[in-house]
Coordinates of C-alpha atoms in Angstrom, one line a residue:
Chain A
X248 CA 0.0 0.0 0.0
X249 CA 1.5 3.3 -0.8
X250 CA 1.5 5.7 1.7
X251 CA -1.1 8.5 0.5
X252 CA -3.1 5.5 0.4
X253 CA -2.7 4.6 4.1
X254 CA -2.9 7.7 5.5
X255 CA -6.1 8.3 3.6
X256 CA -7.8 5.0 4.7
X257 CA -6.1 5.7 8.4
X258 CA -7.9 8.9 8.2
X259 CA -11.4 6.8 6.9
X260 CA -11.3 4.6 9.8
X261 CA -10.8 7.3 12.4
X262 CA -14.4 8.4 11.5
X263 CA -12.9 10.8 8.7
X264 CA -16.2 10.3 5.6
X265 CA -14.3 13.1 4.1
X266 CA -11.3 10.6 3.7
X267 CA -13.9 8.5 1.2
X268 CA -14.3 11.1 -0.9
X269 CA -10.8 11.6 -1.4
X270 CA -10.0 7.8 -2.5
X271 CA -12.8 8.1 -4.9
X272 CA -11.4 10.9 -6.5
X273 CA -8.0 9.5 -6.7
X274 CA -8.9 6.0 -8.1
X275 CA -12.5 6.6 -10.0
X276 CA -10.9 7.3 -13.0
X277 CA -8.1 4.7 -13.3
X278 CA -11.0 2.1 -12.1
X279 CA -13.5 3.2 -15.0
X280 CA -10.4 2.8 -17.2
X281 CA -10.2 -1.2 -16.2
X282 CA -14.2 -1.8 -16.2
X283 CA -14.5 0.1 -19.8
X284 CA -11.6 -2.0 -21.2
X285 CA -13.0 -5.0 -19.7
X286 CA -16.9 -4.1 -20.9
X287 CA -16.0 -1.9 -23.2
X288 CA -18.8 0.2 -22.9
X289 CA -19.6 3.4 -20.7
X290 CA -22.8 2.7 -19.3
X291 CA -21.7 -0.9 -17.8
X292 CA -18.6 0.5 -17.0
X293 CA -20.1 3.1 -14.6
X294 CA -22.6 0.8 -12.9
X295 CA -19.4 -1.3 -11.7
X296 CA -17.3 1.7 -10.7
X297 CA -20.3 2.8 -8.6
X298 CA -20.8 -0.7 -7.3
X299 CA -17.4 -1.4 -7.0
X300 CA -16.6 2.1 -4.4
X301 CA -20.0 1.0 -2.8
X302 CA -18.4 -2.1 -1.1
X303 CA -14.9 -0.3 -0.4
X304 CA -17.1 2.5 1.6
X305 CA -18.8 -1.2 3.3
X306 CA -15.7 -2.6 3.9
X307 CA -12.8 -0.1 4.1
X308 CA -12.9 -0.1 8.1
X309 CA -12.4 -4.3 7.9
X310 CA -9.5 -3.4 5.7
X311 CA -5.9 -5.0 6.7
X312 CA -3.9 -3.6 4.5
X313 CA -2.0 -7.4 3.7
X314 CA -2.0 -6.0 0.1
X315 CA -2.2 -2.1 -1.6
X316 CA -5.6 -0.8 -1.9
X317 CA -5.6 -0.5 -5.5
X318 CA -5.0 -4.3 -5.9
X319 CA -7.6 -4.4 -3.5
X320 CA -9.8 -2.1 -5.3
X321 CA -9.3 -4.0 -9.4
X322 CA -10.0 -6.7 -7.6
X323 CA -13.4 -6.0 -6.8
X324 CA -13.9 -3.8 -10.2
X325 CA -12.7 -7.1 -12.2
X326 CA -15.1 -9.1 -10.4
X327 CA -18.2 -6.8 -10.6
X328 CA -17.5 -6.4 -14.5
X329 CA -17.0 -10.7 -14.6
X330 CA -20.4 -10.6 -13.1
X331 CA -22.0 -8.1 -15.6
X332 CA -20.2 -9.7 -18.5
X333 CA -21.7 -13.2 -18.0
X334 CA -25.5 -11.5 -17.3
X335 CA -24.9 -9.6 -20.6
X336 CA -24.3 -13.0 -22.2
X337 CA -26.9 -15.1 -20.6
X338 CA -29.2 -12.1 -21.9
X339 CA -27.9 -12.3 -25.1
X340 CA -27.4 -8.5 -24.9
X341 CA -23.6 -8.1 -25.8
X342 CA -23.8 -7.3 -29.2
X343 CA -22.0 -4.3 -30.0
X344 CA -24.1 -1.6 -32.3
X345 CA -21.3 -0.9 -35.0
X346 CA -21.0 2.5 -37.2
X347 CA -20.2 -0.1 -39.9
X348 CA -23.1 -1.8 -39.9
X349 CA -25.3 -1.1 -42.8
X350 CA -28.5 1.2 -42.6
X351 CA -31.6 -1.2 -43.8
X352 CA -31.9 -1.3 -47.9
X353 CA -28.5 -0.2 -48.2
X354 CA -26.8 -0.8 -51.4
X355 CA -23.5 0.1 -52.5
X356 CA -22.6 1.8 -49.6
X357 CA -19.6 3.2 -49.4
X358 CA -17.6 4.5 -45.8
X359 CA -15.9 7.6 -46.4
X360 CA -13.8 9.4 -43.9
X361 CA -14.0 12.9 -44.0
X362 CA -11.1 14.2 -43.0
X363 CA -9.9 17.1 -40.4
X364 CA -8.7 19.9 -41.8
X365 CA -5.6 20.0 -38.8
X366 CA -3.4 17.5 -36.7
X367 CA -2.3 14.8 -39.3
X368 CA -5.9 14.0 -40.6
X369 CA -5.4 11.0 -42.1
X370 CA -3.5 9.5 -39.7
X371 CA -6.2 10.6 -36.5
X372 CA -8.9 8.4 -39.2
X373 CA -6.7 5.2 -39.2
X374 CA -5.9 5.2 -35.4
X375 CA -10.1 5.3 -34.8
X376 CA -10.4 2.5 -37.6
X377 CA -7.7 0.8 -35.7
X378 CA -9.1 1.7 -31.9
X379 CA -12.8 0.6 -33.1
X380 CA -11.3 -2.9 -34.1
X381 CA -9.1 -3.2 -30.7
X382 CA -12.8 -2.9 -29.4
X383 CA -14.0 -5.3 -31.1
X384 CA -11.2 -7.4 -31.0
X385 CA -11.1 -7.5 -27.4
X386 CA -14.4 -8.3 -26.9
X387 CA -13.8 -11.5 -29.2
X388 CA -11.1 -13.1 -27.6
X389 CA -11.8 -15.0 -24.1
X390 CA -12.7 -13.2 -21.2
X391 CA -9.3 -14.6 -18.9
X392 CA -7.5 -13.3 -21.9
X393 CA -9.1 -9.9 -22.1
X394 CA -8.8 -9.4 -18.3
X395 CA -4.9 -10.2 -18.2
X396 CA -4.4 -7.9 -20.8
X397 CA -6.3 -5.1 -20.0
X398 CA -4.6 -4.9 -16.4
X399 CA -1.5 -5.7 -17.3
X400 CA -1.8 -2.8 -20.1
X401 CA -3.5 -0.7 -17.7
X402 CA -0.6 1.2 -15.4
X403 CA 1.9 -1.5 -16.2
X404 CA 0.8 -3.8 -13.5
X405 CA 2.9 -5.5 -12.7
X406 CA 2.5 -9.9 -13.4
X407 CA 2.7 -10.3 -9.1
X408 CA -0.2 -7.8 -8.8
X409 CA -2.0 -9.3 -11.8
X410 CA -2.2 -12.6 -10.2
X411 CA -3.2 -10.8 -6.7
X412 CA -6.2 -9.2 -8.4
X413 CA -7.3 -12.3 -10.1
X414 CA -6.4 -14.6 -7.4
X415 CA -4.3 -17.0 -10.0
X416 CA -0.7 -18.1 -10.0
X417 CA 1.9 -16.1 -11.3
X418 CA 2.7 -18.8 -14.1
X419 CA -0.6 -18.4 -15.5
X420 CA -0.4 -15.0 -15.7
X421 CA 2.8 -15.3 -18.0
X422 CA 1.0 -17.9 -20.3
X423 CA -2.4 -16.0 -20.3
X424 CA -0.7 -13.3 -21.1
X425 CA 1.2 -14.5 -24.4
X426 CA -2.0 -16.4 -25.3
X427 CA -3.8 -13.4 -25.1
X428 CA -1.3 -11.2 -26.9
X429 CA -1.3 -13.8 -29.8
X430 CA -5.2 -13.8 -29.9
X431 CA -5.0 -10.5 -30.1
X432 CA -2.8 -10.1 -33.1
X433 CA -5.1 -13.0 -34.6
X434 CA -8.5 -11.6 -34.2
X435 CA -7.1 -7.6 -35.6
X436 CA -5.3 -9.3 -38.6
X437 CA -8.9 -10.3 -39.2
X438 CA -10.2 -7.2 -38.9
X439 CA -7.7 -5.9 -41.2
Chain B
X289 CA 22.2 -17.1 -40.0
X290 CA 19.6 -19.3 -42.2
X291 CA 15.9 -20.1 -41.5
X292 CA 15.9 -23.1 -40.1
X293 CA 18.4 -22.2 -37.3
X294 CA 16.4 -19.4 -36.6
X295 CA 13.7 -21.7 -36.1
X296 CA 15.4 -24.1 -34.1
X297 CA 16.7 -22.0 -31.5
X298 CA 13.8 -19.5 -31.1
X299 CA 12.8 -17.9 -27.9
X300 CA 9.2 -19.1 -27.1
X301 CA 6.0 -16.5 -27.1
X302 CA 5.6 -17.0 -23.7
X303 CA 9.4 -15.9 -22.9
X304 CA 9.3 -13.4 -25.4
X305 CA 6.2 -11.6 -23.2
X306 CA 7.4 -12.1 -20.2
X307 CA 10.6 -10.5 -21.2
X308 CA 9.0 -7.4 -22.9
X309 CA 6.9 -6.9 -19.9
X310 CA 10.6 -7.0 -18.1
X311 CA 9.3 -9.8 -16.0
X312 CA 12.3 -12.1 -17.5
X313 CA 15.6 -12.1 -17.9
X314 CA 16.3 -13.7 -20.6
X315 CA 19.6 -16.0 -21.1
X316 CA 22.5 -15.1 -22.3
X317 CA 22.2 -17.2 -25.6
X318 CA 18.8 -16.0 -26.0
X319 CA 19.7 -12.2 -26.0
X320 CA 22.4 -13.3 -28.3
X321 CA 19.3 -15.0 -30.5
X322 CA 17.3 -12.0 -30.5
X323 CA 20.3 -9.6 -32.0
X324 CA 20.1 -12.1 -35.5
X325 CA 16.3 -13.4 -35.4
X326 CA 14.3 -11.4 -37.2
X327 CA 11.6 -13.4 -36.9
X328 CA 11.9 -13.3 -32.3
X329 CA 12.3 -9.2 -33.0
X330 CA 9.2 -8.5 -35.3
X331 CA 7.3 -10.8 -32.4
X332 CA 8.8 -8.3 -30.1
X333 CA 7.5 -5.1 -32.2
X334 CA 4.0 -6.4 -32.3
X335 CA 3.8 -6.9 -28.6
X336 CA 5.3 -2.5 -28.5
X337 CA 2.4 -2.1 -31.0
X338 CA -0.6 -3.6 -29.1
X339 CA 0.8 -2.2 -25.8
X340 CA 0.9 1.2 -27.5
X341 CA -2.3 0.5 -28.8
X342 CA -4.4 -0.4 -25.7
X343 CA -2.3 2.1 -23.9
X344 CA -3.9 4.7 -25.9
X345 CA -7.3 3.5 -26.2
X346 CA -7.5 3.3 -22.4
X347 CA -7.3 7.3 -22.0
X348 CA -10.7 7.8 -21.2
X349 CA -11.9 9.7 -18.4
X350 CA -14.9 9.4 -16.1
X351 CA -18.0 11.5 -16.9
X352 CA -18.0 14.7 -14.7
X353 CA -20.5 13.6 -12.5
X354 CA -19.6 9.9 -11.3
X355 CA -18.2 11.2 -8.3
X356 CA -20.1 12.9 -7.0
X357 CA -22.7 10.0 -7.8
X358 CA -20.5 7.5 -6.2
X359 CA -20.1 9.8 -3.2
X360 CA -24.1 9.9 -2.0
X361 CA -24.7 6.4 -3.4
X362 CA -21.9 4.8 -0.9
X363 CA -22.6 7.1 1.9
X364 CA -26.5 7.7 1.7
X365 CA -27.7 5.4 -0.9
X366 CA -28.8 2.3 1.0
X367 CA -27.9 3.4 4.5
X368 CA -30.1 6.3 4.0
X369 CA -32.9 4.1 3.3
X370 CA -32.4 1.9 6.2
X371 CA -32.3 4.5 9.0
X372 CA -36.1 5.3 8.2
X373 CA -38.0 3.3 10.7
X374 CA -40.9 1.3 8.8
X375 CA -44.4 2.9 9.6
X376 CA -46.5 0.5 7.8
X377 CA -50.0 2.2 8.3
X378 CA -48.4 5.4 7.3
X379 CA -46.6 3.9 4.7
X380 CA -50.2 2.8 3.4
X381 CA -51.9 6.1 3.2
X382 CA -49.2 7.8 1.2
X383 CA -48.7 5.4 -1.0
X384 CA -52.7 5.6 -1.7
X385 CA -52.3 9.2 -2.0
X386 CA -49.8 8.9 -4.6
X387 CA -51.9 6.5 -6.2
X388 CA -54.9 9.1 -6.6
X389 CA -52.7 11.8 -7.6
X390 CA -51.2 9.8 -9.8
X391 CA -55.0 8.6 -11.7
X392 CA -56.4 12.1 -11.3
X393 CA -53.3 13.8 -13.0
X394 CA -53.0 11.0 -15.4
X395 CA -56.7 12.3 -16.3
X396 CA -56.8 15.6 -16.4
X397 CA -53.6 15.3 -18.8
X398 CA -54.9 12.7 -21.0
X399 CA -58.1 15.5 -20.9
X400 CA -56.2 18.5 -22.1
X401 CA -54.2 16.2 -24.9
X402 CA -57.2 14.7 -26.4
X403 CA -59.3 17.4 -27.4
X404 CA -56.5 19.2 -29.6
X405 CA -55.9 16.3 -31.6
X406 CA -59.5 15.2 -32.4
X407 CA -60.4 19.0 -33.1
X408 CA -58.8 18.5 -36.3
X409 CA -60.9 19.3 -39.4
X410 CA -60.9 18.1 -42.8
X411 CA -59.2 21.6 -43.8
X412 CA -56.2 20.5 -41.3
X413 CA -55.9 17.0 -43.4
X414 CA -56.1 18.4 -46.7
X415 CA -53.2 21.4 -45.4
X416 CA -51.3 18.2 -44.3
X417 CA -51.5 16.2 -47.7
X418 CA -50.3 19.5 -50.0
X419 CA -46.7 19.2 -47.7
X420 CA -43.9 17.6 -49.4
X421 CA -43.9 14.0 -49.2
X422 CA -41.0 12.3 -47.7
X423 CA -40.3 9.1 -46.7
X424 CA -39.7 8.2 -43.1
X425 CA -36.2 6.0 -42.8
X426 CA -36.8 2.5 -41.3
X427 CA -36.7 2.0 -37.3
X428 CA -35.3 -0.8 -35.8
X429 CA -38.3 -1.4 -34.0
X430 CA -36.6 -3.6 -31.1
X431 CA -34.2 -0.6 -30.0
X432 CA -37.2 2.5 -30.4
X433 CA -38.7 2.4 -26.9
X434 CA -40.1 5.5 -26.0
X435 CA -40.0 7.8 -29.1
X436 CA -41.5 6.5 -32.0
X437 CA -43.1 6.8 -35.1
X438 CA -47.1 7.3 -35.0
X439 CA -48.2 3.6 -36.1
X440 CA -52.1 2.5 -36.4
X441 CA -54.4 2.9 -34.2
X442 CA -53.2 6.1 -32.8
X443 CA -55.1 9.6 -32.7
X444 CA -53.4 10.5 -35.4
X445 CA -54.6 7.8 -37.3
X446 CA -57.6 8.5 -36.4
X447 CA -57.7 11.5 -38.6
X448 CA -57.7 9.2 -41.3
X449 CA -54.5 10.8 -42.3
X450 CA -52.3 7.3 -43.9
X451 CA -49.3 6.1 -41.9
X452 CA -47.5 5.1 -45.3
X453 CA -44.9 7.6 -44.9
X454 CA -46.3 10.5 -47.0
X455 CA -47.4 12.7 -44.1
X456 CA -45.2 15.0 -41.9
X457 CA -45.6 14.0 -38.6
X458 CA -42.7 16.5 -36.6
X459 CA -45.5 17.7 -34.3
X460 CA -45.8 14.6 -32.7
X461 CA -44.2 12.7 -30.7
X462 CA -44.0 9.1 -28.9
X463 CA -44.1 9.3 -25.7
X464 CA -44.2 6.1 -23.0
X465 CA -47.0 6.7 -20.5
X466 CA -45.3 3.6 -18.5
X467 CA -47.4 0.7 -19.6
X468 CA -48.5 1.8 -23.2
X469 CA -46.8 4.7 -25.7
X470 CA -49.1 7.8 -27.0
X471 CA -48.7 10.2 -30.0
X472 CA -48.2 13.8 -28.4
X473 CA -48.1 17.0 -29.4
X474 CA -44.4 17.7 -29.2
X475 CA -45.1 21.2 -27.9
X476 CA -46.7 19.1 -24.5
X477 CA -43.1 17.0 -24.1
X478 CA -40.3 19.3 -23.3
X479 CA -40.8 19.5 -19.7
X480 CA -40.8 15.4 -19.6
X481 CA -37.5 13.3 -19.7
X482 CA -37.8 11.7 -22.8
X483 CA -35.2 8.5 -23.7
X484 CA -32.8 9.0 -26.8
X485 CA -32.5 5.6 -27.9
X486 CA -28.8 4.1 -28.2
X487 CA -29.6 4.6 -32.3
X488 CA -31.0 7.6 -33.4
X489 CA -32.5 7.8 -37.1
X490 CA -33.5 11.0 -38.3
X491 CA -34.8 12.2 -41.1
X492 CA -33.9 16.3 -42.0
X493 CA -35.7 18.3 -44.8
X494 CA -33.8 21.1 -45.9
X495 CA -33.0 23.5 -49.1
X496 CA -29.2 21.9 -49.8
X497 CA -28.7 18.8 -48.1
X498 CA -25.2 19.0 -49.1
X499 CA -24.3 21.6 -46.7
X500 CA -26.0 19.9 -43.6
X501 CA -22.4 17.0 -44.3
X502 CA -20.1 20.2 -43.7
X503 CA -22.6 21.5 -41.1
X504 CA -22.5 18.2 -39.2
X505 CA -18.2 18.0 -39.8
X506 CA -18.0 21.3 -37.7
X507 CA -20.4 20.3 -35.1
X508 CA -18.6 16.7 -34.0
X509 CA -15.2 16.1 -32.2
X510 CA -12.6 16.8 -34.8
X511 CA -11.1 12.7 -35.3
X512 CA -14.7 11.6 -35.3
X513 CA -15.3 9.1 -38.3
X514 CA -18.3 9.7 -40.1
X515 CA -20.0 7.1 -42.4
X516 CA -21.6 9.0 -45.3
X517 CA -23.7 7.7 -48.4
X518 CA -24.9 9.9 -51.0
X519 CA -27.8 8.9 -53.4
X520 CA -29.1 11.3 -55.8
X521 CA -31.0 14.4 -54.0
X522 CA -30.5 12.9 -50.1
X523 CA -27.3 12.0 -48.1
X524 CA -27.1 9.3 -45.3
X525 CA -24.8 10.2 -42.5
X526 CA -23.8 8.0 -39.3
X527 CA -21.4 9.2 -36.6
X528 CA -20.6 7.9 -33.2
X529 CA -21.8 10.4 -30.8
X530 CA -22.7 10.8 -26.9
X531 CA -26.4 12.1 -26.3
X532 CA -25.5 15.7 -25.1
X533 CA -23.8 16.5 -28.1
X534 CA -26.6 14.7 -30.6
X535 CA -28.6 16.9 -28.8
X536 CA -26.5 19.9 -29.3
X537 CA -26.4 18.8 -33.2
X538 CA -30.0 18.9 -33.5
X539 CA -30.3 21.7 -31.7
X540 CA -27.8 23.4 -34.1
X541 CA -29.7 21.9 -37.4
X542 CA -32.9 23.0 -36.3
X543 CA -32.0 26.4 -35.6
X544 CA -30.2 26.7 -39.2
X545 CA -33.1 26.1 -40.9
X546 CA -33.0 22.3 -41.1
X547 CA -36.5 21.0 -40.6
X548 CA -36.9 17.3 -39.0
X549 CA -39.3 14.8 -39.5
X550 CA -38.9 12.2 -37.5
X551 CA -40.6 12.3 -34.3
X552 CA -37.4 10.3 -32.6
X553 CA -35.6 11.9 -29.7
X554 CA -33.8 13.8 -29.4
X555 CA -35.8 16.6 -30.9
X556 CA -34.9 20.2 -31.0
X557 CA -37.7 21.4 -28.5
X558 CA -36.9 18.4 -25.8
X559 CA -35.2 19.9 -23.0
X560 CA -35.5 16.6 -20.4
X561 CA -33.3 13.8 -21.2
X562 CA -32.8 10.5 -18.6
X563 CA -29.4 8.9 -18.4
X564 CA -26.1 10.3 -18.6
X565 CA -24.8 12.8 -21.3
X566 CA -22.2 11.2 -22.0
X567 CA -23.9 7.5 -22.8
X568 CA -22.8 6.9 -26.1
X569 CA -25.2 6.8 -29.4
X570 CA -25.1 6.4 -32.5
X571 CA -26.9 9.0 -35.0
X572 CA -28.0 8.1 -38.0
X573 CA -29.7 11.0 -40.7
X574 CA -31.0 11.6 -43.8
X575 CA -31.2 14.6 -45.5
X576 CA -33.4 15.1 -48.0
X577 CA -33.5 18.1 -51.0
X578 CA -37.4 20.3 -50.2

């Protein structure tokens, strides 16, 4: 646990609700980060992030401190958006709406980027092509792959926290994490 | 060094991640490898490029409010709820009172709506035949849940006015009324938060078309990529949007002199929206020549 960290949960548990609001401020954004690259959507991703600093508030003062509060903290994000994530699929409701798809009685349609007129145009279109497939590709390749990626992509966590947060060995964080890399590659190359 | 030895003494994918992510040291004859493999060092630059590229995509920030959200939801969300002691007889006569409120206002609302829309003569009908036939754009019927277009059986219908696309129906609107949905005035729906559905499909009338693409360019985020079709007098344009700035679009058109059929939200007059301005949409529109 870093020490900003500490003090601020010290603070919590000495009857400091002012101390709560600081945490969530510090970590709502980097936690929204992880849920969105794990749901990929903003809606979902905000229900968990809520949920998620819900049960730190709940919990906080049972808090030991064995590990740092932000391992603490993905840990319950990753679970929350597991949990969302498999009721999305048992609704059948995680089917992504795509730009690309075509309007009804569309024929011959063509995409056309127009372009900006400043700041490397052409280059700012490819890199949404490109981030619009990452989205899509992530979402195709399986979920213990996705989740190893996104945290380990996410702040540069590091493979000891990764397994932490996902309660897993650290061996299988190694070989999820060139699987997923590879599956990756595979599922943008088919994009492409 | 030829292909096959390459082969034979590559550093596995597994290795090769671990050692980007500077969780391995690799061996001494393995970082002698990777200075000749071109094959273990491309592996190596497409593990740079996805990091760079989920690096980047993950540079989103929280909408304004969360916060602040997250803030009264932990502290007085359920806690809140739980410190009011349980009064079940009292509990029982307000609820009954919202109940009547509830059917009396739901009356004298369905009262005042009814008689404008029936106490429309055959002068009105024949005023809205001589407009300029347009077509309405099909609607994905399972994702339209509160703003619609008019279908059968509604007052409007009732007018005897067809439903086959020909009539121009931008005084209207869909509105859900919780169990069922109604045709509205839109002039009785601004002060009501009204859903924009996660696809919006609009249909705009409006002297050049043409200039509502360039009118559009300057209203979205400047890397925004727009899908646009163009087929004879009308263009097709689809962006990816958020709901406050669809609404600020229509808003925009609207006030340029753009008319808009459809009766979908979000319409220019709709002040009240539920959900978060930031949810994300996707906008669909047709523009038609007058």
């Amino acid at each position: 646990m870093n020490d900003t960290d500490t003090v601020i949960i010290k603070k919590f548990i000495d009857g400091s609700e002012v101390a709560f609001d600081e945490l969530v401020k510090k970590h709502s954004n980097k936690a929204y980060q992880v849920a969105y690259g794990l749901l990929g959507n903003n809606h979902d991703a905000e229900e968990v992030v809520q949920d998620a600093f819900i049960k730190v508030f709940k919990n906080l003062k049972k808090f030991r401190g064995d590990s740092k509060f932000t391992t603490w903290l993905y840990r319950i994000v990753t679970n929350l958006a597991r949990n969302k994530y498999h009721w999305h699929r048992r609704r059948g409701a995680d089917v992504n709406v795509s730009i690309s798809d075509s309007m009804p009685g569309e024929i011959n349609s063509v995409d056309m980027d127009i372009p900006d007129s400043k700041n490397e145009p052409l280059k700012i279109l490819e890199y949404a092509e490109v981030e619009e497939n990452l989205k899509i590709a992530l979402n195709k390749i399986p979920e213990k792959l996705r989740e190893v990626i996104i945290l380990r992509h996410f702040e540069e966590m590091s493979y000891s926290d990764i397994a932490s947060i996902l309660n897993c060995e650290l061996g299988t964080v190694k070989s999820r994490l060139a699987r997923a890399r590879d599956a990756l590659k595979k599922e943008l190359n088919k994009l492409n | 060094m030829n292909a096959d030895n390459e082969k034979s003494v590559c550093i596995s994918k597994e290795r090769l991640s671990a050692h980007f992510d500077g969780e391995l040291k690799l061996e001494k004859h393995e970082q002698e490898h990777l200075k000749h493999c071109s094959k273990c060092s491309s592996v190596l630059k497409e593990f740079a490029y996805l990091a760079e590229l989920l690096k980047k995509s993950m540079q989103i920030e929280v909408s304004p409010g969360l916060n602040d959200k997250i803030i009264r939801k932990a502290k007085y969300g359920e806690d809140f709820e739980r410190s009011i002691p349980f009064n079940f007889s009292g509990f029982f006569l307000k609820a009954a009172s919202i109940v009547i409120f509830a059917a009396l206002a739901g009356i004298l609302f369905y009262n005042n709506i009814k008689p404008e829309q029936s106490q429309a003569t055959s002068a009105d009908i024949t005023s809205l035949d001589q407009r300029k036939s347009v077509k309405f754009p099909a609607v994905n019927q399972q994702t339209v849940f509160l703003a619609d277009l008019p279908q059968k059986n509604t007052t409007v219908n009732n007018l005897n006015l067809n439903t086959n696309g020909n009539i121009d129906y931008s005084n209207f609107a869909r509105v859900s009324t919780g169990l069922d949905h109604k045709t509205v005035p839109l002039s009785t729906v601004s002060k009501r938060s009204i859903a924009i559905n996660p696809l919006v499909e609009h249909l705009w009338v409006a002297d050049n078309p043409e200039n509502a693409v360039e009118f559009i360019k300057k209203s979205i985020k400047p890397n925004s990529k727009i899908k646009l079709e163009h087929n004879g007098n009308s263009f097709k344009i689809a962006f990816k949007t958020n709901k406050a700035q669809a609404v600020k679009i229509v808003k925009k058109l609207h006030d340029a002199g753009y008319k808009l059929i459809s009766p979908a939200q979000p319409q220019p007059e709709q002040k009240v929206f539920p959900g978060s301005s930031n949810d994300n949409i996707i906008y669909r529109a047709t523009f038609t020549r007058n």
